[in-house]
Amino acid sequence: MVINIKRVVLLYIIELLMLVVLSIIGFYVGPLFISQTAINELRSELMGTVNLGPNFIFLHNLVIDTLMAIPIIGPPIFVLALVMTGFILGVYVAFTINSPIALVFALVVTMFFPHGIIELMAYAFSTTGSLFLTGRVIRSVRSTSSVARNDFIVLLIYYAISVLLLYVAANVEYLEIVKLSGAIRGLIG
């Protein structure tokens, strides 16, 4: 039972690249598919998170993380979550600020503020565990080998690490929101 940090880091880098590409697509193409009204509703929800606290942020992210950790369906959920996050971020910036520089700033905040680094790393851990066990399941279907108890333990270790990271990320994100709420309100209206 070995946790493969290289795979986690590789998945983390893939997350970053996907977010950048999808945000750019969302910025330039997204307004053709998503209405200003939908973005205004999203803006209201974002501002409302300040009052909900870190536990709400944690539980919301935990649902996504848990789905990512499930073998077979976890990897597609991982991709879907990144598509939604990146694309919507691009559309959001296109409607609210409409500046490529603002998109770069939003990406930096999303990916490189402390909460973003920790949260994306948590998702990389859960998805790496899911990919590990998915690979074991596929190999067991193709041959006479079977999925061992230790394989499930490895998945649970990846998942436990991701949950711990998500809890830390939620508290850090809440502190960032509280400390930067004035600047956030100025940026998003």
mmCIF file of C-alpha atoms in Angstrom:
data_model
loop_
_atom_site.group_PDB
_atom_site.id
_atom_site.type_symbol
_atom_site.label_atom_id
_atom_site.label_comp_id
_atom_site.label_asym_id
_atom_site.label_seq_id
_atom_site.Cartn_x
_atom_site.Cartn_y
_atom_site.Cartn_z
ATOM 1 C CA MET A 1 0.000 0.000 0.000
ATOM 2 C CA VAL A 2 1.828 3.015 -1.282
ATOM 3 C CA ILE A 3 0.368 6.442 -1.903
ATOM 4 C CA ASN A 4 1.699 7.651 -5.242
ATOM 5 C CA ILE A 5 2.408 11.360 -4.792
ATOM 6 C CA LYS A 6 3.733 11.648 -8.360
ATOM 7 C CA ARG A 7 0.307 10.656 -9.702
ATOM 8 C CA VAL A 8 -1.401 13.125 -7.380
ATOM 9 C CA VAL A 9 0.877 15.937 -8.546
ATOM 10 C CA LEU A 10 0.360 14.948 -12.193
ATOM 11 C CA LEU A 11 -3.411 15.085 -11.706
ATOM 12 C CA TYR A 12 -3.040 18.451 -9.937
ATOM 13 C CA ILE A 13 -1.135 19.837 -12.948
ATOM 14 C CA ILE A 14 -3.820 18.450 -15.278
ATOM 15 C CA GLU A 15 -6.443 20.233 -13.138
ATOM 16 C CA LEU A 16 -4.625 23.539 -13.488
ATOM 17 C CA LEU A 17 -4.260 23.199 -17.255
ATOM 18 C CA MET A 18 -7.896 22.192 -17.694
ATOM 19 C CA LEU A 19 -9.092 25.141 -15.599
ATOM 20 C CA VAL A 20 -7.070 27.590 -17.680
ATOM 21 C CA VAL A 21 -8.240 26.202 -21.026
ATOM 22 C CA LEU A 22 -11.872 25.886 -19.970
ATOM 23 C CA SER A 23 -11.929 29.367 -18.433
ATOM 24 C CA ILE A 24 -10.637 30.859 -21.660
ATOM 25 C CA ILE A 25 -13.282 28.959 -23.632
ATOM 26 C CA GLY A 26 -15.929 30.090 -21.146
ATOM 27 C CA PHE A 27 -14.784 33.697 -21.380
ATOM 28 C CA TYR A 28 -14.919 33.885 -25.152
ATOM 29 C CA VAL A 29 -17.675 31.405 -26.026
ATOM 30 C CA GLY A 30 -19.690 30.991 -22.831
ATOM 31 C CA PRO A 31 -21.840 34.129 -23.135
ATOM 32 C CA LEU A 32 -23.360 32.580 -26.257
ATOM 33 C CA PHE A 33 -24.728 29.688 -24.166
ATOM 34 C CA ILE A 34 -25.305 31.080 -20.661
ATOM 35 C CA SER A 35 -27.504 34.069 -19.920
ATOM 36 C CA GLN A 36 -26.708 37.154 -17.892
ATOM 37 C CA THR A 37 -29.602 36.200 -15.578
ATOM 38 C CA ALA A 38 -27.957 32.883 -14.704
ATOM 39 C CA ILE A 39 -24.707 34.704 -13.933
ATOM 40 C CA ASN A 40 -26.553 37.225 -11.726
ATOM 41 C CA GLU A 41 -28.066 34.325 -9.753
ATOM 42 C CA LEU A 42 -24.600 32.826 -9.372
ATOM 43 C CA ARG A 43 -23.282 36.174 -8.133
ATOM 44 C CA SER A 44 -25.992 36.266 -5.449
ATOM 45 C CA GLU A 45 -25.110 32.732 -4.350
ATOM 46 C CA LEU A 46 -21.412 33.591 -4.141
ATOM 47 C CA MET A 47 -22.078 36.616 -1.966
ATOM 48 C CA GLY A 48 -24.349 34.510 0.233
ATOM 49 C CA THR A 49 -21.551 32.073 1.087
ATOM 50 C CA VAL A 50 -19.995 34.668 3.378
ATOM 51 C CA ASN A 51 -22.895 34.184 5.795
ATOM 52 C CA LEU A 52 -22.941 30.372 5.590
ATOM 53 C CA GLY A 53 -19.533 29.718 7.093
ATOM 54 C CA PRO A 54 -16.760 27.211 6.511
ATOM 55 C CA ASN A 55 -18.893 24.138 7.273
ATOM 56 C CA PHE A 56 -21.177 24.897 4.326
ATOM 57 C CA ILE A 57 -18.160 25.292 2.038
ATOM 58 C CA PHE A 58 -16.691 22.042 3.361
ATOM 59 C CA LEU A 59 -19.906 20.040 2.966
ATOM 60 C CA HIS A 60 -20.501 21.375 -0.546
ATOM 61 C CA ASN A 61 -16.972 20.456 -1.622
ATOM 62 C CA LEU A 62 -17.176 17.120 0.212
ATOM 63 C CA VAL A 63 -20.100 16.024 -1.965
ATOM 64 C CA ILE A 64 -18.060 16.712 -5.098
ATOM 65 C CA ASP A 65 -14.967 15.068 -3.604
ATOM 66 C CA THR A 66 -16.898 11.974 -2.553
ATOM 67 C CA LEU A 67 -18.298 11.530 -6.044
ATOM 68 C CA MET A 68 -14.772 11.882 -7.446
ATOM 69 C CA ALA A 69 -13.532 9.137 -5.133
ATOM 70 C CA ILE A 70 -16.008 6.512 -6.331
ATOM 71 C CA PRO A 71 -14.320 4.008 -8.652
ATOM 72 C CA ILE A 72 -15.472 3.976 -12.283
ATOM 73 C CA ILE A 73 -17.673 7.117 -12.004
ATOM 74 C CA GLY A 74 -15.132 9.258 -10.117
ATOM 75 C CA PRO A 75 -12.885 10.173 -13.064
ATOM 76 C CA PRO A 76 -15.781 11.413 -15.251
ATOM 77 C CA ILE A 77 -17.126 13.400 -12.252
ATOM 78 C CA PHE A 78 -13.644 14.904 -11.866
ATOM 79 C CA VAL A 79 -13.686 16.046 -15.507
ATOM 80 C CA LEU A 80 -17.277 17.308 -15.248
ATOM 81 C CA ALA A 81 -16.491 19.341 -12.105
ATOM 82 C CA LEU A 82 -13.496 20.935 -13.799
ATOM 83 C CA VAL A 83 -15.495 21.689 -16.935
ATOM 84 C CA MET A 84 -18.239 23.339 -14.889
ATOM 85 C CA THR A 85 -15.816 25.310 -12.704
ATOM 86 C CA GLY A 86 -13.542 26.500 -15.498
ATOM 87 C CA PHE A 87 -16.246 27.265 -18.036
ATOM 88 C CA ILE A 88 -18.516 29.053 -15.546
ATOM 89 C CA LEU A 89 -15.579 31.050 -14.188
ATOM 90 C CA GLY A 90 -14.826 32.267 -17.710
ATOM 91 C CA VAL A 91 -18.465 33.156 -18.404
ATOM 92 C CA TYR A 92 -18.791 34.864 -15.037
ATOM 93 C CA VAL A 93 -15.778 37.085 -15.689
ATOM 94 C CA ALA A 94 -16.986 37.822 -19.248
ATOM 95 C CA PHE A 95 -20.329 39.104 -17.954
ATOM 96 C CA THR A 96 -19.196 40.877 -14.785
ATOM 97 C CA ILE A 97 -15.924 42.506 -15.744
ATOM 98 C CA ASN A 98 -15.343 41.537 -19.406
ATOM 99 C CA SER A 99 -11.586 41.822 -19.300
ATOM 100 C CA PRO A 100 -8.965 39.189 -20.126
ATOM 101 C CA ILE A 101 -6.835 40.666 -17.335
ATOM 102 C CA ALA A 102 -9.689 40.040 -14.893
ATOM 103 C CA LEU A 103 -9.853 36.448 -16.149
ATOM 104 C CA VAL A 104 -6.165 36.003 -15.381
ATOM 105 C CA PHE A 105 -6.754 37.478 -11.918
ATOM 106 C CA ALA A 106 -9.743 35.162 -11.329
ATOM 107 C CA LEU A 107 -7.663 32.157 -12.387
ATOM 108 C CA VAL A 108 -4.834 33.173 -10.069
ATOM 109 C CA VAL A 109 -7.283 33.480 -7.169
ATOM 110 C CA THR A 110 -8.979 30.182 -8.013
ATOM 111 C CA MET A 111 -5.806 28.196 -8.521
ATOM 112 C CA PHE A 112 -3.107 29.843 -6.428
ATOM 113 C CA PHE A 113 -4.700 31.393 -3.381
ATOM 114 C CA PRO A 114 -4.105 29.067 -0.434
ATOM 115 C CA HIS A 115 -7.650 27.659 -0.486
ATOM 116 C CA GLY A 116 -7.417 26.923 -4.218
ATOM 117 C CA ILE A 117 -4.131 25.070 -3.939
ATOM 118 C CA ILE A 118 -5.406 22.963 -1.037
ATOM 119 C CA GLU A 119 -8.825 22.298 -2.582
ATOM 120 C CA LEU A 120 -7.451 21.290 -5.974
ATOM 121 C CA MET A 121 -4.894 19.070 -4.277
ATOM 122 C CA ALA A 122 -7.721 17.406 -2.306
ATOM 123 C CA TYR A 123 -9.566 16.667 -5.533
ATOM 124 C CA ALA A 124 -6.358 15.277 -7.029
ATOM 125 C CA PHE A 125 -6.011 12.900 -4.068
ATOM 126 C CA SER A 126 -9.571 11.588 -4.255
ATOM 127 C CA THR A 127 -9.450 11.167 -8.026
ATOM 128 C CA THR A 128 -6.052 9.455 -7.879
ATOM 129 C CA GLY A 129 -7.534 6.935 -5.432
ATOM 130 C CA SER A 130 -10.525 6.458 -7.715
ATOM 131 C CA LEU A 131 -8.289 5.928 -10.741
ATOM 132 C CA PHE A 132 -6.177 3.440 -8.771
ATOM 133 C CA LEU A 133 -9.146 1.295 -7.785
ATOM 134 C CA THR A 134 -10.785 1.703 -11.202
ATOM 135 C CA GLY A 135 -7.605 0.312 -12.753
ATOM 136 C CA ARG A 136 -7.673 -2.622 -10.322
ATOM 137 C CA VAL A 137 -11.322 -3.326 -11.138
ATOM 138 C CA ILE A 138 -10.651 -3.242 -14.889
ATOM 139 C CA ARG A 139 -7.669 -5.578 -14.487
ATOM 140 C CA SER A 140 -9.749 -7.963 -12.408
ATOM 141 C CA VAL A 141 -12.461 -8.065 -15.084
ATOM 142 C CA ARG A 142 -9.899 -8.752 -17.814
ATOM 143 C CA SER A 143 -8.081 -11.535 -15.962
ATOM 144 C CA THR A 144 -8.524 -14.013 -13.151
ATOM 145 C CA SER A 145 -7.105 -11.665 -10.532
ATOM 146 C CA SER A 146 -9.413 -9.957 -8.115
ATOM 147 C CA VAL A 147 -9.604 -6.681 -6.293
ATOM 148 C CA ALA A 148 -7.948 -7.125 -2.909
ATOM 149 C CA ARG A 149 -8.918 -5.671 0.431
ATOM 150 C CA ASN A 150 -5.696 -3.639 0.402
ATOM 151 C CA ASP A 151 -6.839 -1.961 -2.812
ATOM 152 C CA PHE A 152 -9.881 -0.598 -0.977
ATOM 153 C CA ILE A 153 -7.664 0.496 1.901
ATOM 154 C CA VAL A 154 -5.493 2.466 -0.525
ATOM 155 C CA LEU A 155 -8.601 4.180 -1.902
ATOM 156 C CA LEU A 156 -9.737 5.030 1.630
ATOM 157 C CA ILE A 157 -6.324 6.503 2.463
ATOM 158 C CA TYR A 158 -6.429 8.744 -0.622
ATOM 159 C CA TYR A 159 -9.988 9.734 0.281
ATOM 160 C CA ALA A 160 -9.151 10.423 3.946
ATOM 161 C CA ILE A 161 -6.290 12.690 2.895
ATOM 162 C CA SER A 162 -8.617 14.520 0.491
ATOM 163 C CA VAL A 163 -11.266 15.035 3.191
ATOM 164 C CA LEU A 164 -8.698 16.440 5.597
ATOM 165 C CA LEU A 165 -7.386 18.783 2.900
ATOM 166 C CA LEU A 166 -10.930 19.884 2.020
ATOM 167 C CA TYR A 167 -11.666 20.734 5.644
ATOM 168 C CA VAL A 168 -8.537 22.879 5.820
ATOM 169 C CA ALA A 169 -9.344 24.455 2.432
ATOM 170 C CA ALA A 170 -12.892 25.353 3.497
ATOM 171 C CA ASN A 171 -11.672 27.149 6.603
ATOM 172 C CA VAL A 172 -8.951 28.955 4.676
ATOM 173 C CA GLU A 173 -11.444 29.901 1.945
ATOM 174 C CA TYR A 174 -13.871 31.275 4.511
ATOM 175 C CA LEU A 175 -11.112 33.381 6.071
ATOM 176 C CA GLU A 176 -10.120 34.655 2.630
ATOM 177 C CA ILE A 177 -13.741 35.559 1.850
ATOM 178 C CA VAL A 178 -14.176 37.373 5.166
ATOM 179 C CA LYS A 179 -10.891 39.243 4.900
ATOM 180 C CA LEU A 180 -11.344 40.131 1.231
ATOM 181 C CA SER A 181 -15.144 40.598 1.170
ATOM 182 C CA GLY A 182 -14.889 44.319 0.405
ATOM 183 C CA ALA A 183 -12.602 43.723 -2.556
ATOM 184 C CA ILE A 184 -14.758 40.813 -3.757
ATOM 185 C CA ARG A 185 -17.907 42.957 -3.643
ATOM 186 C CA GLY A 186 -16.125 45.640 -5.633
ATOM 187 C CA LEU A 187 -15.034 43.158 -8.287
ATOM 188 C CA ILE A 188 -18.301 41.300 -8.742
ATOM 189 C CA GLY A 189 -20.694 44.131 -8.242
#
